Every structure is written in structure tokens, then in C-alpha cells.
Coordinates of C-alpha atoms and ligand atoms in Angstrom, one line a residue:
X87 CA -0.8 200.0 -36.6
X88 CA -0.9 196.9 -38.3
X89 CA 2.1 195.2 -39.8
X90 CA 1.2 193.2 -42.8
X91 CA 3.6 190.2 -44.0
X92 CA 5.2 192.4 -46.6
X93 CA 5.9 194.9 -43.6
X94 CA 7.5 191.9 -41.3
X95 CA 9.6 190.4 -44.0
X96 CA 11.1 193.6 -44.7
X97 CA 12.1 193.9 -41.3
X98 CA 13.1 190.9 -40.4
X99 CA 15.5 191.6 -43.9
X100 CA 16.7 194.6 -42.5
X101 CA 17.2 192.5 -38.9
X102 CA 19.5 190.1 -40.9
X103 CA 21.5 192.4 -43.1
X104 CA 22.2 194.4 -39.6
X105 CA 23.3 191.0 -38.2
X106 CA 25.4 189.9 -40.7
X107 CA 25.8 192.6 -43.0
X108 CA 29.8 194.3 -43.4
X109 CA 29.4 197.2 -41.0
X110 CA 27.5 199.3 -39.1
X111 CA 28.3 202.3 -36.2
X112 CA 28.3 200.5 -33.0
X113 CA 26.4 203.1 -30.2
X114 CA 29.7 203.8 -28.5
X115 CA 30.3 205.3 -32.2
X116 CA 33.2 202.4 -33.1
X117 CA 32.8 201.0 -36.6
X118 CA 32.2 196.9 -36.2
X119 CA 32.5 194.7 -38.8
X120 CA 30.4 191.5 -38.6
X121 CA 32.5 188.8 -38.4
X122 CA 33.1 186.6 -41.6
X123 CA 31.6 183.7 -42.7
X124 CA 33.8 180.2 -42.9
X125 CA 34.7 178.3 -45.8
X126 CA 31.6 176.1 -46.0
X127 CA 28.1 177.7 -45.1
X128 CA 24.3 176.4 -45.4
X129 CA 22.7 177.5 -48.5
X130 CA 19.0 178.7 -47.3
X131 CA 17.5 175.4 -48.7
X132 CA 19.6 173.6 -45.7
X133 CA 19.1 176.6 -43.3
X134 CA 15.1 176.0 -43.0
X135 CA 16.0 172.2 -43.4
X136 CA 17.9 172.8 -40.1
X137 CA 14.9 174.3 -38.7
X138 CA 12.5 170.8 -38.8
X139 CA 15.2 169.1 -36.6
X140 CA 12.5 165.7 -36.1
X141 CA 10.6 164.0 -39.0
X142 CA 9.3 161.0 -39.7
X143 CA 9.8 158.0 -42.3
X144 CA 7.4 155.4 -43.2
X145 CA 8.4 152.5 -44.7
X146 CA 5.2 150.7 -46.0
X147 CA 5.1 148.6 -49.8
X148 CA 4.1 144.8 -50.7
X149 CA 7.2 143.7 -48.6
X150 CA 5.2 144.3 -45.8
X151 CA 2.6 141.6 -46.6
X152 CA 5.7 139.3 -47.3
X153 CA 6.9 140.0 -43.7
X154 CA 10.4 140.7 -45.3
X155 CA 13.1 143.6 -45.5
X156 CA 14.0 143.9 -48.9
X157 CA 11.4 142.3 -51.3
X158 CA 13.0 140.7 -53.8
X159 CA 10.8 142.7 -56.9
X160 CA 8.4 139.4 -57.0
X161 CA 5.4 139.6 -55.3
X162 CA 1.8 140.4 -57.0
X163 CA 0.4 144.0 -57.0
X164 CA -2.3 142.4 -55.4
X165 CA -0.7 141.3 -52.5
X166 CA -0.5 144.9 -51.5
X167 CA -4.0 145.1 -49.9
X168 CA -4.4 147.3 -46.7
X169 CA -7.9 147.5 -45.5
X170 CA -8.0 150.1 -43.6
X171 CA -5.1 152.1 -44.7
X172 CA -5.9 156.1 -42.8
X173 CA -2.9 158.4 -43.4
X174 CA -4.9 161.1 -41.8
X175 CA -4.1 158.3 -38.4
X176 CA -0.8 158.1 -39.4
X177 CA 0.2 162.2 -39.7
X178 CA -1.9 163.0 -36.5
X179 CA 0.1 160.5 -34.4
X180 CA 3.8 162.2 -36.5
X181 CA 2.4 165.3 -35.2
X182 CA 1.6 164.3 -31.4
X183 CA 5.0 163.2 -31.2
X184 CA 6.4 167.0 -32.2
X185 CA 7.7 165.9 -35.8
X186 CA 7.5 168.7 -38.0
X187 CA 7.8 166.3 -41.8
X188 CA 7.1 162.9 -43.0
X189 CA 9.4 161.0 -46.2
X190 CA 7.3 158.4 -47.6
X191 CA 8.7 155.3 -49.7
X192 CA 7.1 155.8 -52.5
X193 CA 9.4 152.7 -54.4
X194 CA 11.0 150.7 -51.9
X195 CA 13.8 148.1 -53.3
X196 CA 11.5 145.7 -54.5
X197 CA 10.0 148.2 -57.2
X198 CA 6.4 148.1 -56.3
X199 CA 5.1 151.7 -57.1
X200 CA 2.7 153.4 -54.3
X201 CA 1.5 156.2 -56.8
X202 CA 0.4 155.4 -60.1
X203 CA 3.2 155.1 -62.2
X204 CA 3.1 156.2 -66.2
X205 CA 5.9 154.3 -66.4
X206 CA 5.5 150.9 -65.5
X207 CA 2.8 148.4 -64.3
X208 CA 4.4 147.4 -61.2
X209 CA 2.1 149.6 -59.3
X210 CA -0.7 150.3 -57.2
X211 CA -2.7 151.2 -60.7
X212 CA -2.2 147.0 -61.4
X213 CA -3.5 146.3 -57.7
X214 CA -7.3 144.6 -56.9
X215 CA -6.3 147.2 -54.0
X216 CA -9.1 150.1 -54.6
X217 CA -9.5 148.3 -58.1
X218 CA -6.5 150.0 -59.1
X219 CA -7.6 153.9 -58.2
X220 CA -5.2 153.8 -55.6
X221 CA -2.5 156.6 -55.1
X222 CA -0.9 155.9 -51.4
X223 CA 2.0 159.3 -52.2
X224 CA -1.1 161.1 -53.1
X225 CA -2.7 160.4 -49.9
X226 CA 0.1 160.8 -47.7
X227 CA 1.1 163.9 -49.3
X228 CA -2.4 165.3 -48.7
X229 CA -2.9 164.0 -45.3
X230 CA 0.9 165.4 -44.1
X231 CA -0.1 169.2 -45.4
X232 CA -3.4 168.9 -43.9
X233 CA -1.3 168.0 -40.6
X234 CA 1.2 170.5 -41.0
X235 CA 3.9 168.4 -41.9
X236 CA 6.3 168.9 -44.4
X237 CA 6.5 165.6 -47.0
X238 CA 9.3 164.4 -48.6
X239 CA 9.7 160.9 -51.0
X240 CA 11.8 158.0 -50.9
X241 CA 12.5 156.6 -54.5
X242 CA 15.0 153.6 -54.3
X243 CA 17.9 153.6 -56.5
X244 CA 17.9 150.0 -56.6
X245 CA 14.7 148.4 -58.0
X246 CA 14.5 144.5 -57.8
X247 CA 11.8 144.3 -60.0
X248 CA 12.8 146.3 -63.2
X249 CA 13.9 144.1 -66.7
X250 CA 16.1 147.7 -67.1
X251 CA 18.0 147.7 -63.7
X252 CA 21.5 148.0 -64.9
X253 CA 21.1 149.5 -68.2
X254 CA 20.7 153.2 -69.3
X255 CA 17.1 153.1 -69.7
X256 CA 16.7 152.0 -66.3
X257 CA 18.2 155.6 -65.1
X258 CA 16.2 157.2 -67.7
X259 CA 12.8 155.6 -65.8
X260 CA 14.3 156.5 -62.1
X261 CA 14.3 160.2 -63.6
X262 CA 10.8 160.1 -64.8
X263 CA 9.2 158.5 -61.7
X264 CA 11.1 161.0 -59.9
X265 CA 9.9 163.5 -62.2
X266 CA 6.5 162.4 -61.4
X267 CA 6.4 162.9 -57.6
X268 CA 8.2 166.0 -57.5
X269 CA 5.9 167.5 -59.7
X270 CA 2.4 165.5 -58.9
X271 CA 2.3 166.2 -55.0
X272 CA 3.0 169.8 -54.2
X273 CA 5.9 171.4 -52.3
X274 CA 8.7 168.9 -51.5
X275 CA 11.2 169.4 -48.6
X276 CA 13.8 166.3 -49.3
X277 CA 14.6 163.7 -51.4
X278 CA 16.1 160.7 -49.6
X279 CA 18.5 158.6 -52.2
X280 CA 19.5 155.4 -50.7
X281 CA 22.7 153.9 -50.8
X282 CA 22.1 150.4 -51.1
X283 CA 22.4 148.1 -53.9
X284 CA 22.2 144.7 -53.2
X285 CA 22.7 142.6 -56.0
X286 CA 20.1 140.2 -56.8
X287 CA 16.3 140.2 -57.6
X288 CA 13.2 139.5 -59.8
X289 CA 14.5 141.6 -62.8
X290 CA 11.9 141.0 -64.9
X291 CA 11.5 137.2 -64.3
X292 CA 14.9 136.6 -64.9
X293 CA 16.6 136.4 -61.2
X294 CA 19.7 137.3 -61.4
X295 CA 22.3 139.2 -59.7
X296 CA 23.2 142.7 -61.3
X297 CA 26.1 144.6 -59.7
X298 CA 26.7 148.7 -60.8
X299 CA 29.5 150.6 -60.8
X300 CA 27.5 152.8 -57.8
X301 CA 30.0 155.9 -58.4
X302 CA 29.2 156.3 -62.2
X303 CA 25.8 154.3 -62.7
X304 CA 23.1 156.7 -61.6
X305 CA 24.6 159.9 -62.8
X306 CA 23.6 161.6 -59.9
X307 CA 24.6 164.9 -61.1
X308 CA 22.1 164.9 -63.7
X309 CA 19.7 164.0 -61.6
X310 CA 20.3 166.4 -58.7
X311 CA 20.3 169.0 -61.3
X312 CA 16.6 167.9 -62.4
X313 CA 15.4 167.8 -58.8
X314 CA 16.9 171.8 -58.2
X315 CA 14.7 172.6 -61.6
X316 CA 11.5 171.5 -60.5
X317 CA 11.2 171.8 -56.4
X318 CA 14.4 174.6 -55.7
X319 CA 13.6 174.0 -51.8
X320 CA 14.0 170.4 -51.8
X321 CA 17.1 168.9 -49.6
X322 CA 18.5 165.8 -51.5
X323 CA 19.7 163.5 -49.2
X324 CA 22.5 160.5 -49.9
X325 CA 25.7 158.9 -48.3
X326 CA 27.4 162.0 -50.0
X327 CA 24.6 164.8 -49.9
X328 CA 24.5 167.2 -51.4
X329 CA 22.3 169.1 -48.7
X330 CA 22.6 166.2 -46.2
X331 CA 24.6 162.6 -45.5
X332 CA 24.1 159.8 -43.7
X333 CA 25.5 159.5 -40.5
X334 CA 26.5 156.3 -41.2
X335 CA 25.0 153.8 -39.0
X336 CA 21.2 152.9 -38.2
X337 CA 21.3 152.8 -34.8
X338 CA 20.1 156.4 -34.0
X339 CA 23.2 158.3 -33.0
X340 CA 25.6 160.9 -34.9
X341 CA 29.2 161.2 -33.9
X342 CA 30.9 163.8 -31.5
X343 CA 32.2 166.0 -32.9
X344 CA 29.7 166.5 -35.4
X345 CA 30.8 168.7 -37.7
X346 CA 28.0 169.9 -40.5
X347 CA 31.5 170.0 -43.0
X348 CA 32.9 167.3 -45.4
X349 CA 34.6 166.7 -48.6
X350 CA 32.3 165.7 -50.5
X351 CA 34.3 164.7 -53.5
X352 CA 35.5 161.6 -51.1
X353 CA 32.0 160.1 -50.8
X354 CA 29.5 158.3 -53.2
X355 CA 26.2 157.2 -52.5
X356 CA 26.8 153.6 -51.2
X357 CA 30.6 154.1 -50.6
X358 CA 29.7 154.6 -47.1
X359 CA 33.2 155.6 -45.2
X360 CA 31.4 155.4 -41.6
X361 CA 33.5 157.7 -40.0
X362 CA 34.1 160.8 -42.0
X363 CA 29.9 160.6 -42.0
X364 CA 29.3 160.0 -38.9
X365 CA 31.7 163.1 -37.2
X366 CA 32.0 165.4 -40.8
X367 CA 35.2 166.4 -41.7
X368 CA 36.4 169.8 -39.4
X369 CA 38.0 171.2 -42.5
X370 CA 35.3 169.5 -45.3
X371 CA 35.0 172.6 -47.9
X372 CA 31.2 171.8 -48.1
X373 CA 28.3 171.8 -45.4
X374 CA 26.9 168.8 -45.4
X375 CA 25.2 168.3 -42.4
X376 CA 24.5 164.6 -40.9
X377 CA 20.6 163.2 -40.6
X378 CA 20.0 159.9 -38.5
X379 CA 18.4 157.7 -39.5
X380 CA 16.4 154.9 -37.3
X381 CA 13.4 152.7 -37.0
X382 CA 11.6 152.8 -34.2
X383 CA 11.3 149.0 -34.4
X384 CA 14.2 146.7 -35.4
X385 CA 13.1 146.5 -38.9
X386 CA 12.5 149.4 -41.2
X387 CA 9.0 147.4 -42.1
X388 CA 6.3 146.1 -40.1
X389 CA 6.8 142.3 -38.2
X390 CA 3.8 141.1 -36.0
X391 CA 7.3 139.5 -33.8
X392 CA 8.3 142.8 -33.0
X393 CA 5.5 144.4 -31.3
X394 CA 7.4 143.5 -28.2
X395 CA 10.6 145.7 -29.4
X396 CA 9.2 149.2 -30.0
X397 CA 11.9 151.2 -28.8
X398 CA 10.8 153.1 -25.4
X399 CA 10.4 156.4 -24.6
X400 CA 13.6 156.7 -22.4
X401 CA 15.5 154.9 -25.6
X402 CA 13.5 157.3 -28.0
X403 CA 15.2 160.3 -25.3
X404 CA 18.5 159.0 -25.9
X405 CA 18.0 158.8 -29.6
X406 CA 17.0 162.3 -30.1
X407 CA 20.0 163.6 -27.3
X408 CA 22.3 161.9 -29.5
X409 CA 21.0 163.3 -32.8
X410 CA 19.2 166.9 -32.6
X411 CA 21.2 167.4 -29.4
X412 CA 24.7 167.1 -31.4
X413 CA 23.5 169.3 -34.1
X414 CA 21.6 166.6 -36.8
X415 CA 18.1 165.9 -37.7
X416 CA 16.6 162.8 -36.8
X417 CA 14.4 161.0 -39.1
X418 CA 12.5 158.2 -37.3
X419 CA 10.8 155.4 -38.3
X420 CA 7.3 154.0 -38.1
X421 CA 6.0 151.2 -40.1
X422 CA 2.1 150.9 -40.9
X423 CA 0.9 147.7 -40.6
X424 CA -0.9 145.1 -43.2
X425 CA -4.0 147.0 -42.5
X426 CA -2.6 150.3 -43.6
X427 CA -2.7 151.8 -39.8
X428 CA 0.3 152.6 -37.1
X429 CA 0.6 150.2 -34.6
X430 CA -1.5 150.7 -31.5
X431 CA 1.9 150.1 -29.3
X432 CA 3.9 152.7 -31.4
X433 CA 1.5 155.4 -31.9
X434 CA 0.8 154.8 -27.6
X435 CA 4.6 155.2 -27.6
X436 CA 5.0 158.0 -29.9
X437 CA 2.3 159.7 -27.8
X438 CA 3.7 159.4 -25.0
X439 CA 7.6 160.3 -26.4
X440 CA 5.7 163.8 -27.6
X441 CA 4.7 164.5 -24.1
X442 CA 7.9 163.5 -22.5
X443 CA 9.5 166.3 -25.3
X444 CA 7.5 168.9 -24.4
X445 CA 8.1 168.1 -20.8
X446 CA 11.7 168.0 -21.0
X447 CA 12.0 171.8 -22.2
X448 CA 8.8 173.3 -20.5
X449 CA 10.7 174.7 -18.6
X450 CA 12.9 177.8 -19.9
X451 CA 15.1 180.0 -17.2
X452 CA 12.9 183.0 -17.3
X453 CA 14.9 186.3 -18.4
X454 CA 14.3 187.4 -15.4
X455 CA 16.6 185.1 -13.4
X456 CA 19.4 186.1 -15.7
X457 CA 21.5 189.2 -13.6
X458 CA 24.0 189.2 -16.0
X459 CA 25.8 187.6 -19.0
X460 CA 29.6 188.8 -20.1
X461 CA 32.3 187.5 -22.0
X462 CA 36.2 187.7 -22.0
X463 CA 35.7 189.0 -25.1
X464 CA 33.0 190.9 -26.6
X465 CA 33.6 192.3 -30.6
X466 CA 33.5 195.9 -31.0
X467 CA 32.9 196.5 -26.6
X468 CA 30.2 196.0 -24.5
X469 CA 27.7 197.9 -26.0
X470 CA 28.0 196.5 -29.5
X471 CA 25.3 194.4 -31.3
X472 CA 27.1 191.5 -30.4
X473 CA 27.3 191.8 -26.8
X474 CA 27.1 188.1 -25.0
X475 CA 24.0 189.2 -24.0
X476 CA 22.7 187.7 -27.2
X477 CA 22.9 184.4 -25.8
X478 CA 19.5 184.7 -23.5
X479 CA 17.5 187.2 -25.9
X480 CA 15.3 184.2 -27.2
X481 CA 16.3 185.4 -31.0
X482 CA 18.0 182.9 -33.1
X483 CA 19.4 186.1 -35.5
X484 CA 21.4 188.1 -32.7
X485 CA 24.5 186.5 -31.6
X486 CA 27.3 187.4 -29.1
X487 CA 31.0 187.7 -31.2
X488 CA 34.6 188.3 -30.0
X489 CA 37.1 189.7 -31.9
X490 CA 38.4 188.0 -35.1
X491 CA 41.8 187.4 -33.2
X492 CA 40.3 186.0 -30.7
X493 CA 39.9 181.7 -30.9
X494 CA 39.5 180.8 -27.0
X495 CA 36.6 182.6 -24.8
X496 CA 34.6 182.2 -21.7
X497 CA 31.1 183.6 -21.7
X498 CA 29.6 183.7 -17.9
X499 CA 25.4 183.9 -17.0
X500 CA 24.9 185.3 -13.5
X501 CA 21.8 184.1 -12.3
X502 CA 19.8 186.2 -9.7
X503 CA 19.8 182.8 -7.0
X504 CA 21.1 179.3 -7.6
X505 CA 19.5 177.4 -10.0
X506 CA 19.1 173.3 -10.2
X507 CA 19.5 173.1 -14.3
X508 CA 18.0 170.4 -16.1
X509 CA 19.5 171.0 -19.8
X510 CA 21.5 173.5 -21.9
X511 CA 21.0 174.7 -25.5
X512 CA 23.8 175.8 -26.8
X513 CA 23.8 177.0 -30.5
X514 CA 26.4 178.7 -33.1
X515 CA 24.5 181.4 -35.7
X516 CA 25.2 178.7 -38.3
X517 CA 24.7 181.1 -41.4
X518 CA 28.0 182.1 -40.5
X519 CA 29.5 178.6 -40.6
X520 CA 30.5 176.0 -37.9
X521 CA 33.4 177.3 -35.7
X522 CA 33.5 176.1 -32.1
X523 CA 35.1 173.1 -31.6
X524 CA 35.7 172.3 -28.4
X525 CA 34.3 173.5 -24.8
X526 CA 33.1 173.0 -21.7
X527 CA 30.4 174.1 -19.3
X528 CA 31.0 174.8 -15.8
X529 CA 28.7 175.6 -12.8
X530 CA 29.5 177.7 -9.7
X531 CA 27.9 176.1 -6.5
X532 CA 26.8 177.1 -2.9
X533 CA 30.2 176.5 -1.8
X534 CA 31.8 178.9 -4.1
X535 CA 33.5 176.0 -6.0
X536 CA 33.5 175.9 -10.2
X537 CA 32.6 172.2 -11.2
X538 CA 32.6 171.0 -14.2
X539 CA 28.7 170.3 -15.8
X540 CA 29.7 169.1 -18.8
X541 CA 32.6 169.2 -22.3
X542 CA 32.4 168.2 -25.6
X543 CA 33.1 169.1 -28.9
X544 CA 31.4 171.1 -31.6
X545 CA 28.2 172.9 -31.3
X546 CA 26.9 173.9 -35.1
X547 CA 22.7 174.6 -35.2
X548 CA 21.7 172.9 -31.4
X549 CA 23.9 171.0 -28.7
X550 CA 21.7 169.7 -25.4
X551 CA 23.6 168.9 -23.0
X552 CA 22.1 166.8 -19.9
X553 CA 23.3 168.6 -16.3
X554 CA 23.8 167.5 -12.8
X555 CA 21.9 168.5 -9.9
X556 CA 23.5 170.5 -7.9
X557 CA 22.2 173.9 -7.7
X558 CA 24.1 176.7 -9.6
X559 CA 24.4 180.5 -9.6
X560 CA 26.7 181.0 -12.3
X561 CA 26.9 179.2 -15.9
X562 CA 30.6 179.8 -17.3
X563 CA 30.5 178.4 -21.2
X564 CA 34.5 178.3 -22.4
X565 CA 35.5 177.9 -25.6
X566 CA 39.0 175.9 -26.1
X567 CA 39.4 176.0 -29.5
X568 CA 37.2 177.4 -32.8
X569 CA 37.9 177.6 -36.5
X570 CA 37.5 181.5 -36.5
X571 CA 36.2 183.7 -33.6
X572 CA 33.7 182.0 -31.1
X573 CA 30.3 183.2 -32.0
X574 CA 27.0 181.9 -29.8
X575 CA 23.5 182.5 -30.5
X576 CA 21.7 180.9 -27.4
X577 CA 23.0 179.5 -24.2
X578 CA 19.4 178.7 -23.1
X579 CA 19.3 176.9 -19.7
X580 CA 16.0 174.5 -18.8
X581 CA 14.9 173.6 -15.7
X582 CA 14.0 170.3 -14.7
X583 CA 10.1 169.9 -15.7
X584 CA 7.6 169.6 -12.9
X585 CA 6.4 166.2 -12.2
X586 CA 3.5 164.7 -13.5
Ligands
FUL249 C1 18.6 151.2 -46.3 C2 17.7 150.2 -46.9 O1 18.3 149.1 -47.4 C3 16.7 149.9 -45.9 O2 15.7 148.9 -46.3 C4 15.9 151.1 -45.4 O3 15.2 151.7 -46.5 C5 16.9 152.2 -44.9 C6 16.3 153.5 -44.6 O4 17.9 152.4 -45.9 O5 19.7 151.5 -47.1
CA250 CA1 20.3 185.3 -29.6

């Protein structure tokens, strides 16, 4: 028989509702009650944006001919003039490195416009580049879907170059450019609102400095609720969310504990409070789940000086441990240079960081190695649907549950022989809501002896955590603490990869 695409959603509805729905006979005949959800929970917009876990950015605008950071809103459309500018090179080395999205500046702080603005002449339409037929957001956003890879837009708040910064009308134009790309370039999976407002810039020809009240000025509301309106799916980004924060630093790393929870009446975009944002907030009524953001050079632009400090592959490890491993996404990245093209270094790296991914989880514990999996507690008995062995059936949906009176739980994978383990992949069924906070991970050795492989604190969509080498035959996982009862969707173990 073949199952069409109506036939599998259908199932994989009926999958979920018998997952999560109220109640359903258990087979030893028990009623069992899924478990509730916590306070805060992803909406399904920030569910699939969990999913994509690595993207990439791409700064690229006229400050990269100026070999500057922040362009101060001065410099001449024409100085924007790549010569061989090829996003299809760009999204086909994104893709080798296992990124699954691109965000594109398409108005960086010095206001120059990399689509063809209605709305102002500070674009690529008033550039000599491609006599003015130019439309770099167009481009990318064709060469990303032809890739595979989702694209989102980067629209700076803060615009250097505009007569209006400051004023009303300035936030009515923000709202029509972003009206323009969220409606000129197809499906659109985040908007990235940054925080920073610097002060001084071209405005107009009058260089000044213009401060804004950054809590009241934009309006964000308004704005978020025109960006729901016309692309539903799209994840807005900012210091304060709503669908994701900042982790608050650029260095690559998210706090532990990371918890996907916050207050989010306590945060503005740029009112940075770098802790709350970089570990959540364990009771925050609203998930807002961190993103890190870093370059993969020192600057978020292209500089010739530093070709020699492309971040390596071992640093680009760490990076990604200390993001997607502690539950965030990471969003990394790569600046084109003058020409319009990655780097030869950085796309060699990015290559080669792609590989050393797929390398590091290529190798799962087969099922087969598995004996047995049980728990101290297992909700509605052992032969419930959410038995602990849940953990190791390769499906994100089914998870193992302990009662709801239950807060502290050990969940224990016999392994068939001793095993050297490379990695762990622990992960909560997040529709549910973030509720482990602390455990640790123990291995039993030749010598009969529990060590411990590793503790930490919160878990949420995906924890890695790094292991020893000593050979183990049994994992023990415990939970000390958790919001509500303990629930686990995957305790996947990795072996170390096979060399060369
Ligand atoms: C910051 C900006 O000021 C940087 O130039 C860069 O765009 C970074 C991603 O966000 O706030
Ligand atoms: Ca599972």
C-alpha cells in the first residue's frame, strides 16, 4: 500500500495526540494521563525553529569596501561594487558545513539597502553596481532555497544614513522596508532585530548624534504584529524575543543552565541584562529560547588582516558544544569578501568543520547493543507508553515519564558489553516545557565501580555532553531536581568516530 502525505500527516497527528493527548488505556488496562505541560511552552513557530539548530549569517554591505564595522551612513552606492559576487558559492559552502538557514543583512547600520528599496535611494538601485538592476536579498533568497536552506533578513533598527532616524517617519520607513522583504522573497524563517544603537552618523548630511528612547522608540509591538500578519512562521529575534533572545555576549557560548524561559516584560531590545539572557530565567513565564550569535572571524565584516584569525575547526567544536549542545541555536558568521565571494580560508574551514560534524556523531550505539533501559520510576508501570525505553527508540515524539509526584529519578541503559562512549544526547520532549534542572551521568566500569561521566544543569531541546574513555556497560542518567516530573526523549550515546 502506498501512504500518501495526507495519509502520514494524519498519522503522525494521531502519533502526537496519543503522546501528549489527556488519556488513554495503558495495555496493563490502567488509565494514564499524559503528564502536563509547564507554564511556558514553544509555540510551533519556535518548535520547527528548534529543529534548524546551526545557520548561518552573512554580514556583507558598502562597509565592507570601507574595511570598517559600523559604516557611518556615508559612503557612495557606488562604492558597493563586488565583481564577482556568486551566492550560489556562498549557500553551497553554508550547506557543506551542515547549516540548515542563512539571515542575510539586508540594511546593515550604515543604511545602505541590498534590495531595491521603494523607499529610499540609498540602495543598490542608485549603485553603478549592475547599473543599478542589482537585488543582492533577491539573490541570496533564491540561491538559499535552491540550496535547501531556510533564509531569514537582517534589517537594522539603527540606520546611520537616514535624514528620519529619530523621528516617527523614520519607524514608519523601517515598517515598509520590512514590509518589502517579508513579502518580496518568499517564505521567511526569522527576523533578526538588533539591539544596537550607537548614536552618531551621516543622517542625511547632517552628522550628528541622535540618541532614542530604545524601550518606546520602535514600537516593537506594532511591528511584531505586522511581521505575524504577513509570514505567520517567521521567528523574530531581539535582546527580548519574542520567539528568541540573545544570549548576550558574541563570543559563541550560552550559559549553563540554559533555560529556554524568561520574563520577558524585564528585557528591551538593547537593554541587554547579560545574565538573565545568557542562562534564561528558571521560572521566566515565557519560552524564549537563547540563539548565539558569532563570527567566524573577529569582525562581523570582511578585513584582509584577519585571514590569519578564522576561528579553527577545534574552536568552531567548542562553539557549537557550548551552543546546540546546551539547548540553543547557533548562528555563525561568514563575511563575503570585496569581490562578493566567501573567503578561500573560511569556506576550506567550513568544509572541513562540516566533516568533523558528521564525524563526531557517525557513530550512533546501535539498538542492538542496548539490553535494557529502566527507570526508578516509570508513569503508569512498565508497560505504559512512557516506558524509559523511549529514550533509545530513535523518535523524538515518544518519551519516558514518571509519575507527577515524582521530581528526582534515575534512568539506567544496560548495554549488552562495555562500551568506550564518545558523546551523549540527552533531550527533554520540549512541547511539554523545560523541566529538568539538574543531573548527572554516571558510567559503570570493568571494575564494577559507578564513576561519574559527567553533571550539569538543564537539558531543554539537546544537551551533548563530551565523555571519558573508560569503557562502560551501564549508563545511569539521575535527575536531582526538575520543575515537574522528569520527562526524557533520547538518551542517545555516540561512539568515538573511526579515524580518518
Ligand atoms: C551587533 C551589531 O552592532 C554588529 O555590527 C553585528 O551586526 C552584530 C550581529 O550585532 O549588535
Ligand atoms: Ca524517544
Amino acid at each position: 500500500m502506498k501512504l500518501s502525505i495526507r495519509h502520514l500527516l494524519l498519522l503522525s497527528c494521531l502519533l502526537a495526540g496519543w503522546l501528549y493527548g489527556p488519556s488513554v488505556e495503558a495495555k496493563s488496562g490502567k488509565s494514564v494521563e499524559a503528564p502536563k505541560p509547564c507554564d511556558a511552552v514553544p509555540s510551533a513557530r519556535q518548535l520547527a525553529w528548534h529543529d534548524l539548530g546551526f545557520y548561518a549569517f552573512i554580514h556583507f554591505t558598502t562597509t565592507t569596501y570601507r574595511d570598517l564595522e559600523w559604516g557611518y551612513g556615508d559612503a557612495s552606492p557606488d562604492e558597493f561594487a563586488p565583481d564577482r559576487l556568486d551566492c550560489r558559492q556562498w549557500m553551497n559552502i553554508l550547506k557543506a558545513a551542515g547549516m540548515k538557514g542563512v539571515i542575510f543583512t539586508a540594511k546593515h547600520h550604515d543604511g545602505f539597502c541590498l534590495w531595491p528599496s521603494r523607499f529610499t535611494d540609498y540602495s543598490v538601485r542608485s549603485s553603478s553596481w549592475m547599473n543599478g538592476q542589482g537585488d543582492v536579498v533577491g539573490m541570496a533568497a533564491r540561491e538559499a532555497r535552491k540550496a535547501g536552506l531556510k533564509f531569514g533578513v537582517y534589517l537594522s533598527p539603527w540606520d546611520r544614513h537616514d535624514m528620519r532616524y529619530g523621528t516617527p517617519a523614520y519607524v514608519a520607513y523601517y515598517r515598509d522596508q520590512l514590509r518589502e522583504l517579508l513579502t518580496q522573497y518568499g517564505p521567511i524563517f526569522e527576523v533578526w532585530q538588533d539591539g544596537a544603537n550607537g548614536g552618531d552618523g551621516y543622517y542625511g548630511g547632517l552628522r550628528e548624534k541622535r540618541t532614542i528612547d530604545s524601550r518606546t522608540y520602535y514600537d516593537w509591538a506594532t511591528t511584531d504584529s505586522m511581521i505575524r500578519q504577513l509570514q505567520p512562521s517567521a521567528c523574530i529575534f531581539s535582546d527580548a524575543g519574542p520567539d528568541a533572545r540573545w544570549c548576550g555576549t558574541e563570543k559563541g557560548f550560552v550559559g549553563e543552565p540554559n533555560w529556554a524561559t524568561l520574563h520577558r516584560g524585564n528585557y528591551a531590545p538593547g537593554k541587554a541584562k547579560t545574565e538573565g539572557l545568557q542562562h534564561g530565567e528558571k521560572d521566566g513565564a515565557y519560552w524564549v529560547p537563547a540563539e548565539v550569535d558569532v563570527s567566524i572571524r573577529p569582525g562581523w565584516f570582511y578585513h584582509q588582516k584577519e585571514d590569519t584569525r578564522v576561528k579553527t575547526v577545534d574552536e568552531l567544536m567548542t562553539i557549537y558544544y557550548n551552543s546546540v549542545g546546551r539547548g540553543a541555536n547557533l548562528i555563525l558568521n561568514v563575511p563575503p569578501t570585496r569581490s562578493g565571494l566567501i573567503h578561500p580560508i573560511d569556506s576550506q574551514r567550513l568544509h572541513d568543520f562540516g566533516r568533523a560534524l558528521r564525524k563526531e556523531f557517525s557513530r550512533p550505539l546501535p539498538r542492538s547493543l542496548v539490553k535494557e533501559v529502566f527507570a526508578s520510576n516509570e508513569r503508569g508501570g512498565r508497560a505504559s507508553r512512557f516506558t524509559a525505553r523511549n529514550v533509545v527508540d530513535g523518535k523524538k515524539l515518544t518519551y519516558w515519564a514518571t509519575d507527577d509526584s515524582v521530581s528526582q529519578a534515575t534512568l539506567t541503559l544496560i548495554l549488552r558489553s562495555p562500551q568506550q562512549l564518545h558523546c551523549l544526547r540527552l533531550r527533554e520532549p520540549i512541547a511539554l516545557g523545560q523541566r529538568i534542572d539538574t543531573f548527572t551521568v554516571e558510567g559503570l566500569t570493568s571494575a564494577g565501580r559507578w564513576v561519574l561521566l559527567d553533571s550539569g544543569s538543564t537539558i531543554g531541546p539537546q544537551r551533548l555532553l563530551r565523555m571519558a574513555d573508560e569503557p562502560v556497560s551501564q549508563v545511569r542518567v539521575t535527575v536531582g531536581s526538575s520543575l515537574a516530573c522528569p520527562l526524557l526523549s533520547e538518551v542517545a550515546c555516540f561512539l568515538p568516530p573511526k579515524e580518518g
